[in-house]
Coordinates of C-alpha atoms in Angstrom, one line a residue:
M280 CA 1.4 11.8 -8.7
H281 CA -0.7 9.0 -10.4
N282 CA 2.6 7.3 -11.5
A283 CA 4.0 7.2 -8.4
L284 CA 0.8 5.8 -6.9
F285 CA 1.1 2.9 -9.8
N286 CA 4.8 2.3 -8.7
N287 CA 3.6 1.9 -5.3
L288 CA 1.3 -0.7 -5.9
V289 CA 3.5 -2.7 -8.2
P290 CA 4.9 -4.4 -4.8
F291 CA 1.5 -5.6 -3.7
F292 CA 0.9 -7.4 -7.0
V293 CA 4.1 -9.2 -7.0
I294 CA 3.0 -11.4 -3.5
K295 CA 2.7 -14.3 -5.9
G296 CA 6.6 -14.1 -7.1
A297 CA 7.3 -13.2 -3.3
L298 CA 5.8 -16.4 -2.4
Y299 CA 7.6 -18.6 -5.0
S300 CA 11.0 -17.1 -4.1
N301 CA 10.3 -18.5 -0.2
F302 CA 10.0 -22.5 -1.4
G303 CA 13.6 -22.4 -0.8
I304 CA 13.3 -21.8 2.9
A305 CA 10.3 -24.4 2.7
K306 CA 12.9 -27.4 2.3
I307 CA 14.8 -26.5 6.0
L308 CA 11.6 -25.0 8.1
P309 CA 8.7 -27.0 8.7
V310 CA 5.1 -26.5 7.0
E311 CA 3.9 -24.5 9.7
E312 CA 6.6 -22.3 10.1
F313 CA 6.8 -21.4 6.4
A314 CA 3.3 -20.9 6.4
M315 CA 3.6 -18.5 9.2
I316 CA 6.6 -16.6 7.0
V317 CA 3.9 -16.4 4.2
F318 CA 1.4 -15.3 6.2
L319 CA 3.1 -12.5 8.0
K320 CA 4.9 -11.5 4.8
L321 CA 1.4 -11.2 3.1
I322 CA -0.2 -8.7 6.2
V323 CA 2.8 -6.6 5.5
Q324 CA 2.0 -6.2 1.9
I325 CA -1.4 -5.6 2.7
Y326 CA -0.7 -3.0 5.3
Y327 CA 1.6 -1.5 2.9
F328 CA -0.8 -1.1 0.3
F329 CA -3.7 0.1 2.4
S330 CA -1.4 2.4 3.9
I331 CA -0.5 4.1 0.6
V332 CA -4.2 4.1 -0.5
I333 CA -5.2 6.0 2.9
V334 CA -2.2 8.8 2.5
Y335 CA -3.2 9.3 -1.2
I336 CA -7.1 9.6 -0.3
F337 CA -6.4 12.4 3.0
A338 CA -4.0 14.2 0.5
F339 CA -6.8 14.2 -2.0
I340 CA -9.3 15.3 0.3
S341 CA -7.4 17.8 2.4
K342 CA -6.2 19.5 -1.2
R343 CA -9.8 19.9 -2.1
L344 CA -10.7 21.4 1.5
W345 CA -7.8 23.5 0.9
F346 CA -9.2 24.7 -2.7
L347 CA -12.9 25.0 -1.8
F348 CA -12.2 27.4 1.5
S349 CA -9.4 29.5 -0.3
V350 CA -11.8 30.2 -3.2
E351 CA -14.6 30.7 -0.6
S352 CA -12.7 33.1 1.3
R353 CA -11.8 35.2 -2.2
C354 CA -15.4 35.4 -2.8
V355 CA -16.6 37.0 0.6
D356 CA -16.2 40.7 -1.1

């Protein structure tokens, strides 16, 4: 699970490479449109990162809660 989390975080840290790959487009588009494309890509990367983090936190909490309640129900006797 830790490895999957690490693999999902890699695209977030490659934003700089993604920005440099857009400089070919910058020659065609005006600066404002190029900046907007870069900004939208950045927002998508941040949203992708936080959605993964929230899913992992929710999975961790629900796993802990399930473990607590299952242990508690076994100890009732």
